[in-house]
mmCIF file of C-alpha atoms in Angstrom:
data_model
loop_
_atom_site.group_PDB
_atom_site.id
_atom_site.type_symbol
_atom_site.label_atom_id
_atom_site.label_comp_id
_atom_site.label_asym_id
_atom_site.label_seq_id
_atom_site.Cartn_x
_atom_site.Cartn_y
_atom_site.Cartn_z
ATOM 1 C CA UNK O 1 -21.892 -18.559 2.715
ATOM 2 C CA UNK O 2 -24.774 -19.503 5.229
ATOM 3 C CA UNK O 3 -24.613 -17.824 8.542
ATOM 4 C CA UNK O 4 -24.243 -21.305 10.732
ATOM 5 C CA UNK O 5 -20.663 -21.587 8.841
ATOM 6 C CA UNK O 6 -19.927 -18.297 10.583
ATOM 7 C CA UNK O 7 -20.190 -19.733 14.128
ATOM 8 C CA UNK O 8 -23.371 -17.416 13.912
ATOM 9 C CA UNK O 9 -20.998 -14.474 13.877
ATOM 10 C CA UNK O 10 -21.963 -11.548 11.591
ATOM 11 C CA UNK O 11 -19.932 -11.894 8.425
ATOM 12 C CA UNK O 12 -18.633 -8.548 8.918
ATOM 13 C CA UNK O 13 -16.901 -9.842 11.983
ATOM 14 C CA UNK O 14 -15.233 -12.850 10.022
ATOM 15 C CA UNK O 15 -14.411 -10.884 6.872
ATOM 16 C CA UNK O 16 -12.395 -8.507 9.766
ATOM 17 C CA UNK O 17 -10.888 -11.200 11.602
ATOM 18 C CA UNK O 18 -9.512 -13.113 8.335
ATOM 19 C CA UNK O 19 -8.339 -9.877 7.188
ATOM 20 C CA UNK O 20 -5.939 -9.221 10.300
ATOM 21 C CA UNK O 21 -5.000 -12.755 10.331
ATOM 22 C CA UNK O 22 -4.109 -12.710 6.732
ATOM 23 C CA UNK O 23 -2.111 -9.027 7.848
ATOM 24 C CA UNK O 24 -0.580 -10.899 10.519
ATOM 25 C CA UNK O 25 0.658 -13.724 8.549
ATOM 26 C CA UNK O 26 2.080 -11.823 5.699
ATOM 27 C CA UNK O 27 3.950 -9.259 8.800
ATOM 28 C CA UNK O 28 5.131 -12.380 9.687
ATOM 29 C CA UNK O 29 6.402 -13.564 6.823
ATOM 30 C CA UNK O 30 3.997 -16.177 5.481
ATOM 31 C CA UNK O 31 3.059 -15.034 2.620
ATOM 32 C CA UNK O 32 1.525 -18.514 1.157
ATOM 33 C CA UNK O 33 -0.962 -18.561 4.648
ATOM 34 C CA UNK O 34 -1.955 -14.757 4.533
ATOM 35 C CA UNK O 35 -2.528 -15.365 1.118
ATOM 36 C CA UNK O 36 -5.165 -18.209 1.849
ATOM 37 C CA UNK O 37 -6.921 -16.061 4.309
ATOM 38 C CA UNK O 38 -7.001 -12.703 2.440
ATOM 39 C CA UNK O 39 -8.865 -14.841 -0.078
ATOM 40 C CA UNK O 40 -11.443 -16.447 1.755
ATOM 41 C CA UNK O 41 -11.715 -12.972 3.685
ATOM 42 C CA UNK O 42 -12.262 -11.191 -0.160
ATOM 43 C CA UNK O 43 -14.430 -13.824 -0.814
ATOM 44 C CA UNK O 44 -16.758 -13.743 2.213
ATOM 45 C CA UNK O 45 -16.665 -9.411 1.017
ATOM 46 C CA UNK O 46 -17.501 -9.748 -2.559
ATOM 47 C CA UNK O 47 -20.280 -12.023 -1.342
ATOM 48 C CA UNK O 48 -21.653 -9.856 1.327
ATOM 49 C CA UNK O 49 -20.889 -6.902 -1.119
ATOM 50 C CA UNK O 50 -18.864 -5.207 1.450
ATOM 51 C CA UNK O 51 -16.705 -2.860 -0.648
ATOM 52 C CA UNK O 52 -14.898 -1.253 2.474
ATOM 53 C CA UNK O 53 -13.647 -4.355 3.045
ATOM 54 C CA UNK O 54 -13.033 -5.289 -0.121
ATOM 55 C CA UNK O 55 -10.596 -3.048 -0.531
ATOM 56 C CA UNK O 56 -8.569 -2.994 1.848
ATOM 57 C CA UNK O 57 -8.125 -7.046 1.376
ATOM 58 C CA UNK O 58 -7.598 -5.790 -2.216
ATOM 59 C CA UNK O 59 -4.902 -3.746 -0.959
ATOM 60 C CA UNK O 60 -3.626 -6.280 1.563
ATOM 61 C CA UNK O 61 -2.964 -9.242 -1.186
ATOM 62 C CA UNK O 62 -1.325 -6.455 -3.017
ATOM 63 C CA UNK O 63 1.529 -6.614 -0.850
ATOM 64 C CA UNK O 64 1.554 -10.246 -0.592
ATOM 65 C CA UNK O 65 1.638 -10.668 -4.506
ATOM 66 C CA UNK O 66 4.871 -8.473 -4.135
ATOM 67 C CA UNK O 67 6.207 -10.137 -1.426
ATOM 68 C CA UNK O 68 6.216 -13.210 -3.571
ATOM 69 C CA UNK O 69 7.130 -11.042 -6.424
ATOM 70 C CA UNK O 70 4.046 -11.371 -8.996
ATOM 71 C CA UNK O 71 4.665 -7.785 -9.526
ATOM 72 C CA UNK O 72 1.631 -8.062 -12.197
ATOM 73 C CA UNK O 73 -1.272 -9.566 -9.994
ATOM 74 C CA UNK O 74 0.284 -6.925 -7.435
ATOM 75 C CA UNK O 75 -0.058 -4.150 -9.487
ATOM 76 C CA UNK O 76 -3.922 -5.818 -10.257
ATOM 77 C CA UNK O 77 -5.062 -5.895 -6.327
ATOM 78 C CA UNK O 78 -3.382 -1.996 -6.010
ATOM 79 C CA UNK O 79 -5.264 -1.042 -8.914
ATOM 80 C CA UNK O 80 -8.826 -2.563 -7.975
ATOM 81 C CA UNK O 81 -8.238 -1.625 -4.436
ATOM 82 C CA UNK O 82 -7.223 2.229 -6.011
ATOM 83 C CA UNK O 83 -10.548 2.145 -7.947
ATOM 84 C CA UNK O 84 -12.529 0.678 -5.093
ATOM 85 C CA UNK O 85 -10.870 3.161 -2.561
ATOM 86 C CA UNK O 86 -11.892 6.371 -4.784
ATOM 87 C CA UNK O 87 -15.695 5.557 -5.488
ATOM 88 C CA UNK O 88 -15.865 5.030 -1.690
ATOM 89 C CA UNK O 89 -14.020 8.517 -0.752
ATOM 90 C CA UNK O 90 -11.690 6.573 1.022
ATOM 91 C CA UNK O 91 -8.659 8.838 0.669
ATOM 92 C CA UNK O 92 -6.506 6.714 2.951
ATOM 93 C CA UNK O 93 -6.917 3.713 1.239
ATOM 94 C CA UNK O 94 -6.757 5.187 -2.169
ATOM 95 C CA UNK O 95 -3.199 6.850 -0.972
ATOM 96 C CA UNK O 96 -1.909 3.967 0.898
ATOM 97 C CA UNK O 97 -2.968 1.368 -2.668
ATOM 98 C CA UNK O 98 -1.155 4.607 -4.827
ATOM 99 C CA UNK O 99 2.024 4.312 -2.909
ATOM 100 C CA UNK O 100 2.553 0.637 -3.166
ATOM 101 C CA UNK O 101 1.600 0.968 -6.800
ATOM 102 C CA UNK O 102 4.029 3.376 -6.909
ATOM 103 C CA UNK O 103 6.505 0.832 -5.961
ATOM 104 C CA UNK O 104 5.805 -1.763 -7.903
ATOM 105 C CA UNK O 105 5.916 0.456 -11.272
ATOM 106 C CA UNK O 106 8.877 1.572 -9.994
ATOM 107 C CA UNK O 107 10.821 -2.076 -9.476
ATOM 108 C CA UNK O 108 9.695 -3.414 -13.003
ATOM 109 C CA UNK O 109 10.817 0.116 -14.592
ATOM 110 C CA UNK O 110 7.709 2.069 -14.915
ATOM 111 C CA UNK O 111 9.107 4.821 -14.274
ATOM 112 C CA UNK O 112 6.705 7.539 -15.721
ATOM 113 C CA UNK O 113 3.338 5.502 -14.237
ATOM 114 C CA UNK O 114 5.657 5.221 -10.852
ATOM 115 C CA UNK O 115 6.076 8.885 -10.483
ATOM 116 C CA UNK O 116 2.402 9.725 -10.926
ATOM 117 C CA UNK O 117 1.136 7.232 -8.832
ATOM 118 C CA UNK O 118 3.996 8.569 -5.866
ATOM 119 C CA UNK O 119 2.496 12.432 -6.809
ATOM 120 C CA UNK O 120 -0.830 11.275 -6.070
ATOM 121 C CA UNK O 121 -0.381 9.535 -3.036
ATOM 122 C CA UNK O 122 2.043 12.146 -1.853
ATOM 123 C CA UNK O 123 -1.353 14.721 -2.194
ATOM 124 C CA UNK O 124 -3.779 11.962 -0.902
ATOM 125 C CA UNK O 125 -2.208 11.857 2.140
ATOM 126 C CA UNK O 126 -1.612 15.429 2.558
ATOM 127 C CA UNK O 127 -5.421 15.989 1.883
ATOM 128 C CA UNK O 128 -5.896 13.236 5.162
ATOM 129 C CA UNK O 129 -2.481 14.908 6.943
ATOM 130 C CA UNK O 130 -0.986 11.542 7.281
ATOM 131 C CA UNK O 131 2.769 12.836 7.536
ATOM 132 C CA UNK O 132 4.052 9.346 7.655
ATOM 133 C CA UNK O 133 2.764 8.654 4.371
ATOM 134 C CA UNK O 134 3.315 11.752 3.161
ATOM 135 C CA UNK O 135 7.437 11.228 4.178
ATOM 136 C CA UNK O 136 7.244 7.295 2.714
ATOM 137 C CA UNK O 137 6.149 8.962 -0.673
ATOM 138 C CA UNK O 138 9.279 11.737 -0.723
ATOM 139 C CA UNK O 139 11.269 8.672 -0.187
ATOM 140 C CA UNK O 140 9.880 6.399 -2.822
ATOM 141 C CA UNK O 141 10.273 9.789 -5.591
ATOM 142 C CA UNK O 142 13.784 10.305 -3.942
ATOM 143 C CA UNK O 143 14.305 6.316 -5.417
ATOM 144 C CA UNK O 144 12.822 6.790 -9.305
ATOM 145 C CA UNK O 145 14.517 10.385 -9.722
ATOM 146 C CA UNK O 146 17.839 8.492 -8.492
ATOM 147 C CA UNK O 147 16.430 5.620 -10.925
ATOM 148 C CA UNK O 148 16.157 8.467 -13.632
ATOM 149 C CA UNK O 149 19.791 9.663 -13.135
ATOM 150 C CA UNK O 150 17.906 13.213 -11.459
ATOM 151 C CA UNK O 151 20.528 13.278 -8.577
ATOM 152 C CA UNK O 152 19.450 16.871 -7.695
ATOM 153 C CA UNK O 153 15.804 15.875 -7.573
ATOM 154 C CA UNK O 154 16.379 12.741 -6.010
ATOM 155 C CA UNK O 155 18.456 14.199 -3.082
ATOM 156 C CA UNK O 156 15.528 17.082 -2.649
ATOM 157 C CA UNK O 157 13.306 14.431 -2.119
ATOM 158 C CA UNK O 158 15.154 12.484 0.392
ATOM 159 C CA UNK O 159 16.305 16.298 2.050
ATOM 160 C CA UNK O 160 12.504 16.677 2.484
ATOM 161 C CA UNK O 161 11.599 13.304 3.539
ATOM 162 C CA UNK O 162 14.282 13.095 5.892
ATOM 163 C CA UNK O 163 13.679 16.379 7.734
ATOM 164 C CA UNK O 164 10.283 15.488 8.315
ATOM 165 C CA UNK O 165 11.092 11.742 9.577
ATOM 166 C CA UNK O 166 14.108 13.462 12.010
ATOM 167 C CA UNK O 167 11.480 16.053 13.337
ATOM 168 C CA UNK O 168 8.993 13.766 13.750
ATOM 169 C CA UNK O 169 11.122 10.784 15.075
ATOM 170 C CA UNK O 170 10.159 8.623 12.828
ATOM 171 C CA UNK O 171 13.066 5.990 12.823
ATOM 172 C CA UNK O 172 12.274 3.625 9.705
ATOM 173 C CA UNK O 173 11.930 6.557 7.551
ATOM 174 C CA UNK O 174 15.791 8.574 9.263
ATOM 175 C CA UNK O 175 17.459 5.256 8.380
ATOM 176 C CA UNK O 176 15.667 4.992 4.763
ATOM 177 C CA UNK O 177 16.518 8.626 4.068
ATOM 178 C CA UNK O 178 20.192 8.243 5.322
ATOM 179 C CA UNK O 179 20.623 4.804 2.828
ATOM 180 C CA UNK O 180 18.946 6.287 0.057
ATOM 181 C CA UNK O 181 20.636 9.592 0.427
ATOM 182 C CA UNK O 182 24.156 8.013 0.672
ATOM 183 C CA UNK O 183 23.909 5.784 -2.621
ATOM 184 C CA UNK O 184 23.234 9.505 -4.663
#
């Protein structure tokens, strides 16, 4: 893409600002749209072979391919962003594509490939001490030992994930741990 279709912004700029648009639609529940931008915004990446970016749009049309429930081309963009994320050292990004792999092994049944992913983003984001991702992975192995009929293991999981989300007031997480825990 030629600079004077940037509006003679630096394409880093655009592939950022398509990227939180595309974040924005798909928080707001436009898939289709975020979709469309997360593209052009992966696009104008690949091209200007910026990888940091590239993942993370990776990532991002990850969770719009779920949304719409391609759990396949999901589990594609988590993968390439996973990849992407590791060569870089990125340990964030290789945690936060893990997890949502996690998930989407675990809703089509994967159960083995769901609990290793979970493990490894569970130590990924210890390794960067990012507790709320560290309390989001308890949950999701709380969810495929319950899956797995492990209703100890399960409610160890959600024990641990709630304690940390109660102690550290994190209110999305309390009310996960106190559904998930109740349906053990």
């Amino acid at each position: 893409i030629q600079p004077e279709r940037l509006g003679g912004l630096p394409p880093r700029i655009v592939i950022e600002a398509l990227l939180a648009r595309g974040a924005c639609m798909y928080n707001m529940g436009m898939p289709g749209q975020a979709r469309e931008e997360l593209e052009t915004s992966l696009g104008l990446a690949t091209h200007n072979n910026d990888r940091r970016a590239r993942a993370r749009v990776l990532v991002m049309l990850g969770l719009v391919a779920r949304s719409m429930g391609f759990m396949d081309k999901a589990a594609e963009y988590f993968s390439r962003g996973r990849d992407l994320c590791r060569s870089l050292g990125d340990e964030y990004g290789e945690a936060a594509a893990r997890l949502n792999e996690a998930i989407v092994f675990y809703h089509t049944g994967m159960f083995g490939k769901s609990e290793k992913s979970v493990s490894n983003a569970r130590s990924l984001f210890g390794k960067v001490e990012w507790s709320p991702g560290i309390c989001r992975s308890l949950l999701v192995q709380g969810n495929i030992r319950r899956a797995c009929g492990d209703y100890e293991g399960a409610l160890k999981s959600y024990s641990k994930a709630g304690k940390m989300a109660q102690q550290l007031g994190y209110r999305k997480e309390t009310a996960l741990f106190l559904a998930y825990s109740a349906s053990v």
